[in-house]
PDB file of C-alpha atoms in Angstrom:
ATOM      1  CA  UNK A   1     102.456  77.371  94.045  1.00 87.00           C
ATOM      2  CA  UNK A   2     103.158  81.212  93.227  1.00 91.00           C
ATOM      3  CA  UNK A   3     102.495  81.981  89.596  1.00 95.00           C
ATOM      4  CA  UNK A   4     102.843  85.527  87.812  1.00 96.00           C
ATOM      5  CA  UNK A   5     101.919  85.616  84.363  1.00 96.00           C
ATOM      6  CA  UNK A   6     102.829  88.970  81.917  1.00 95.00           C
ATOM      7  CA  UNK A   7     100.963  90.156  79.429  1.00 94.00           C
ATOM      8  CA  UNK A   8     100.856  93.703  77.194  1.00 95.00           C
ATOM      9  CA  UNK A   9     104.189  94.019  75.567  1.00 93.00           C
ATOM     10  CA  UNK A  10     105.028  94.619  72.165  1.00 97.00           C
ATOM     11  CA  UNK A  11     106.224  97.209  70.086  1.00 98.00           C
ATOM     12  CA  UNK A  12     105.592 101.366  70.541  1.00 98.00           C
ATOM     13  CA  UNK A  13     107.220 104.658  68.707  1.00 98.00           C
ATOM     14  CA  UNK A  14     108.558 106.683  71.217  1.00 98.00           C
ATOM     15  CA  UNK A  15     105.722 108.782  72.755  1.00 98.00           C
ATOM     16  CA  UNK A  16     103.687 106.361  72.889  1.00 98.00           C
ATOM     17  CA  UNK A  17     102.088 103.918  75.347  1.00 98.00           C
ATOM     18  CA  UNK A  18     102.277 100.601  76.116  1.00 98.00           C
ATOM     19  CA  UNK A  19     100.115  98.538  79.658  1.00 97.00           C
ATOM     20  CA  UNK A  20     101.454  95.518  80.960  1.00 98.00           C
ATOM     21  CA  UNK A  21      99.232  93.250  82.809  1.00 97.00           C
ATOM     22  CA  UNK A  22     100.437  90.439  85.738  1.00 96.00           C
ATOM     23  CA  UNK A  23      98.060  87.889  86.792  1.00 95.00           C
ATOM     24  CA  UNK A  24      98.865  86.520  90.299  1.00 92.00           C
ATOM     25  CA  UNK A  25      97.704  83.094  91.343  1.00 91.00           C
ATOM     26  CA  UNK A  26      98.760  81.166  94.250  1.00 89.00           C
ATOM     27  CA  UNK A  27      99.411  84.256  96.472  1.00 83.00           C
ATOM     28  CA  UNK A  28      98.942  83.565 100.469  1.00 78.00           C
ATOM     29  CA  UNK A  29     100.124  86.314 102.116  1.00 78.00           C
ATOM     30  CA  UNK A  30      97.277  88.600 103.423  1.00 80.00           C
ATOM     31  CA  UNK A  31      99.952  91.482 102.708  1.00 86.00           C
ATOM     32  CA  UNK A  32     102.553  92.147 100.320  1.00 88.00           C
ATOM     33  CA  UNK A  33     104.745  93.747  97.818  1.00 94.00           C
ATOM     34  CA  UNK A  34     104.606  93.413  94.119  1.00 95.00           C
ATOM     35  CA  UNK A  35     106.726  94.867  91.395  1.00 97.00           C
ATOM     36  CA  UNK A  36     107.933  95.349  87.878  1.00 98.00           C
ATOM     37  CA  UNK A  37     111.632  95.367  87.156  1.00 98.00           C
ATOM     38  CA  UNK A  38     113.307  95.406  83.731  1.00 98.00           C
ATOM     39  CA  UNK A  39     116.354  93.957  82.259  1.00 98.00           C
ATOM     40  CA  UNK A  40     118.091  95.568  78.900  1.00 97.00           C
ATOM     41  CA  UNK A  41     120.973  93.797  76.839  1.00 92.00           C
ATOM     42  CA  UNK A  42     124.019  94.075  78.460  1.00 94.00           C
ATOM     43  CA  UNK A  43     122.364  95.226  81.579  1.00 96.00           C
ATOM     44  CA  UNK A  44     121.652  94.219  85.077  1.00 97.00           C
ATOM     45  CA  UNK A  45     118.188  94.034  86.229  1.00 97.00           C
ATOM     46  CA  UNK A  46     116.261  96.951  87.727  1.00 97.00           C
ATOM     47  CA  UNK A  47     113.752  97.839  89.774  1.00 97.00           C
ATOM     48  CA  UNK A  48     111.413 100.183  87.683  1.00 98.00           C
ATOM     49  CA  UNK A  49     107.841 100.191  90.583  1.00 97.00           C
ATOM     50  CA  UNK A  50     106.612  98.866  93.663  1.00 97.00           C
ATOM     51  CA  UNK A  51     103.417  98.860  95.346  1.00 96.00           C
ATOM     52  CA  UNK A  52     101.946  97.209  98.635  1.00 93.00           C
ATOM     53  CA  UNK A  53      98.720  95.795  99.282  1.00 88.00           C
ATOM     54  CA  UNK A  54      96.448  94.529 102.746  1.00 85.00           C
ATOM     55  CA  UNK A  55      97.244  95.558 106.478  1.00 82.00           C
ATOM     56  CA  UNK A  56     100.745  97.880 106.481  1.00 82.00           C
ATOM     57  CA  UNK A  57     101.761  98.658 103.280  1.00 84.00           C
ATOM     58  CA  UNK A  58     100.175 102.435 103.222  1.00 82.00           C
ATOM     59  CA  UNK A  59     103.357 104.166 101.742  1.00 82.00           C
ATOM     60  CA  UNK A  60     104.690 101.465 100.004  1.00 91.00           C
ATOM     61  CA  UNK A  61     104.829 102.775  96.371  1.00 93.00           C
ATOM     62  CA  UNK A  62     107.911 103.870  94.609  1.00 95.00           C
ATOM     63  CA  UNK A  63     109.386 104.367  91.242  1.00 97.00           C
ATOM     64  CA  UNK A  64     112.622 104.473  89.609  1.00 97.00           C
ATOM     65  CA  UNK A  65     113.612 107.990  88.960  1.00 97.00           C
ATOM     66  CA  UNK A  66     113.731 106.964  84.895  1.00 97.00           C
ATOM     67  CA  UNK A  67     110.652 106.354  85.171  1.00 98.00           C
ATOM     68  CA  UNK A  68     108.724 108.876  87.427  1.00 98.00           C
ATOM     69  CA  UNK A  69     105.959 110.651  86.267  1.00 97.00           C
ATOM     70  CA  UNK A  70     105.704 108.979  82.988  1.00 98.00           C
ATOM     71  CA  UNK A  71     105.053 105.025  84.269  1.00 98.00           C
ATOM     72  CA  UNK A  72     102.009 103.909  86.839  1.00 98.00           C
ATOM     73  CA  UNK A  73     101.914 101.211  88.815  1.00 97.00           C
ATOM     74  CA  UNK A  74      98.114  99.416  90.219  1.00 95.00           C
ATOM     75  CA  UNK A  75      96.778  96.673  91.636  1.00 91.00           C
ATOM     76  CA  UNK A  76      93.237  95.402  91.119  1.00 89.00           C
ATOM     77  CA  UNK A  77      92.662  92.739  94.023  1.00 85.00           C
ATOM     78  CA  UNK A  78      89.269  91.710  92.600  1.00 86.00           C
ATOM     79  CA  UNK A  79      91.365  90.343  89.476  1.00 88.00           C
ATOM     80  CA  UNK A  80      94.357  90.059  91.338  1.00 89.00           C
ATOM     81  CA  UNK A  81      96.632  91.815  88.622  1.00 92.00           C
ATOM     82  CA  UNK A  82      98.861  94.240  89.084  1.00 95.00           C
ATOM     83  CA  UNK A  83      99.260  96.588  86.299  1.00 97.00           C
ATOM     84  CA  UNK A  84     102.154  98.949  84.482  1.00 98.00           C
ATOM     85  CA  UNK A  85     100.743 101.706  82.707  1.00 98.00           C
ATOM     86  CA  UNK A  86     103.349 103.485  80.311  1.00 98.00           C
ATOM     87  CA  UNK A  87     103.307 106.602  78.793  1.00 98.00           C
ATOM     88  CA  UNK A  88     105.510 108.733  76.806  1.00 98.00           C
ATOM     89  CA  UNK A  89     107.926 105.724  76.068  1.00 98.00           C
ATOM     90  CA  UNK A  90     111.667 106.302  74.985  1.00 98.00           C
ATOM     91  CA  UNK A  91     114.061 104.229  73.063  1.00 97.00           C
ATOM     92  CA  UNK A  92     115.742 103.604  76.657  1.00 97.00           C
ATOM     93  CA  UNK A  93     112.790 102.108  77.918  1.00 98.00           C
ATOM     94  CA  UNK A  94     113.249  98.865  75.494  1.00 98.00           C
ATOM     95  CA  UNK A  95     113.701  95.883  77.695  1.00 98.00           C
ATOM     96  CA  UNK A  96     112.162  92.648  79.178  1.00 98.00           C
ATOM     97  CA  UNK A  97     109.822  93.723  81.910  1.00 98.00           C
ATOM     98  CA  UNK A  98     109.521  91.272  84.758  1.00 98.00           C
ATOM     99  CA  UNK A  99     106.762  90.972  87.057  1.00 97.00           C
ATOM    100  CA  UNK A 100     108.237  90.323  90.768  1.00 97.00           C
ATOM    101  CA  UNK A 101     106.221  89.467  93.967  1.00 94.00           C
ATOM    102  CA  UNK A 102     107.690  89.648  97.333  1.00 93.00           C
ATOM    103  CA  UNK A 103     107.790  85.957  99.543  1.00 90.00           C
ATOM    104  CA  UNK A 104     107.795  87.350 102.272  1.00 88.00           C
ATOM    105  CA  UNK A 105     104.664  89.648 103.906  1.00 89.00           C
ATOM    106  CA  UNK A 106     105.097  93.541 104.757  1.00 90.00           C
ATOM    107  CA  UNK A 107     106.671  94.141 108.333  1.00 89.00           C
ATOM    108  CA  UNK A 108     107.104  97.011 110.212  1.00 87.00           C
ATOM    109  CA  UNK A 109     106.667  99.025 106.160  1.00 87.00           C
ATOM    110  CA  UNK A 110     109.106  96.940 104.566  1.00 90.00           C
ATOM    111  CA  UNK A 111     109.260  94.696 102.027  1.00 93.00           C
ATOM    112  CA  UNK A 112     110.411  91.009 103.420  1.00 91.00           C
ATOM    113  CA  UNK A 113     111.790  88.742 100.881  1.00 92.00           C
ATOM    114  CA  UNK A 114     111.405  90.921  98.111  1.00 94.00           C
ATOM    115  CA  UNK A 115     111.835  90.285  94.971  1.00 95.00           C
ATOM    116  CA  UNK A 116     111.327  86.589  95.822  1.00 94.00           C
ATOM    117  CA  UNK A 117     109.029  85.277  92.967  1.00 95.00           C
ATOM    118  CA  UNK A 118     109.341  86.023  89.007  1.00 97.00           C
ATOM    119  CA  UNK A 119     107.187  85.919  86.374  1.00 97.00           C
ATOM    120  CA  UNK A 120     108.566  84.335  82.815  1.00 96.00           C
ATOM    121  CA  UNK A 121     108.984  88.301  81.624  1.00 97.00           C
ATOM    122  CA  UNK A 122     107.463  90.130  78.596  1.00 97.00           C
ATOM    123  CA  UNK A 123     109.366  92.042  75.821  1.00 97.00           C
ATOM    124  CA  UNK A 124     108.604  96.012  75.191  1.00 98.00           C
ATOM    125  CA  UNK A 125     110.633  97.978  72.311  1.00 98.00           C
ATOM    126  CA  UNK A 126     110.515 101.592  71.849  1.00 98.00           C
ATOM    127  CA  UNK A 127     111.478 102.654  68.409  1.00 97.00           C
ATOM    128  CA  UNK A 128     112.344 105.918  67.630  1.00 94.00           C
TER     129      UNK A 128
END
């Protein structure tokens, strides 16, 4: 059974900085896609980064343009986390930030089945 567990949000002033944390258990495929996405009130869900890990996923790494240069996405396989580092946080930024795991492996460089698993989401507010 596929769990991803958040951790890291809270509150911020803009300009500031704020790391989320997932925690992967479960996990079989040898390679993969994970994720973050958000969701703001009154909005639809959104990709914000994705990164690949294991045999084919060199080049899989992407970011929402909102967020380029300013978010970082990284796995740790030892812990088997992957991490979203946030800098320079604006008032836009405030939503629930969902960890997302593909169910699928990575064929051919893309991701199958992806988004396929959630995690329960965590809650980040930028306050200007």
């Amino acid at each position: 059974q596929v769990q991803l567990v958040e951790s890291g949000g809270g509150s911020v002033q803009a300009g500031g900085s704020l790391r989320l944390s997932c925690e992967v258990s479960g996990y079989s495929e040898s390679n993969y896609c994970m994720g973050w996405f958000r969701q703001a009130p009154g909005k639809e869900r959104e990709e914000v980064g994705v990164i690949g890990g294991g045999a084919g996923s060199a080049g899989i790494l992407r970011y929402a343009d909102s967020v380029k240069g300013r978010f970082t996405i990284s796995k740790d396989n030892a812990k088997n986390t992957v991490d979203l580092q946030m800098n320079s946080l604006k008032p836009d930024d405030t939503a629930v930030y969902y960890c997302a795991a593909a169910q699928g492996p990575i064929l051919w460089g893309t991701c199958v089945d992806f988004p396929g698993y959630w995690g329960q989401g965590t809650q980040v507010t930028v306050s200007s």
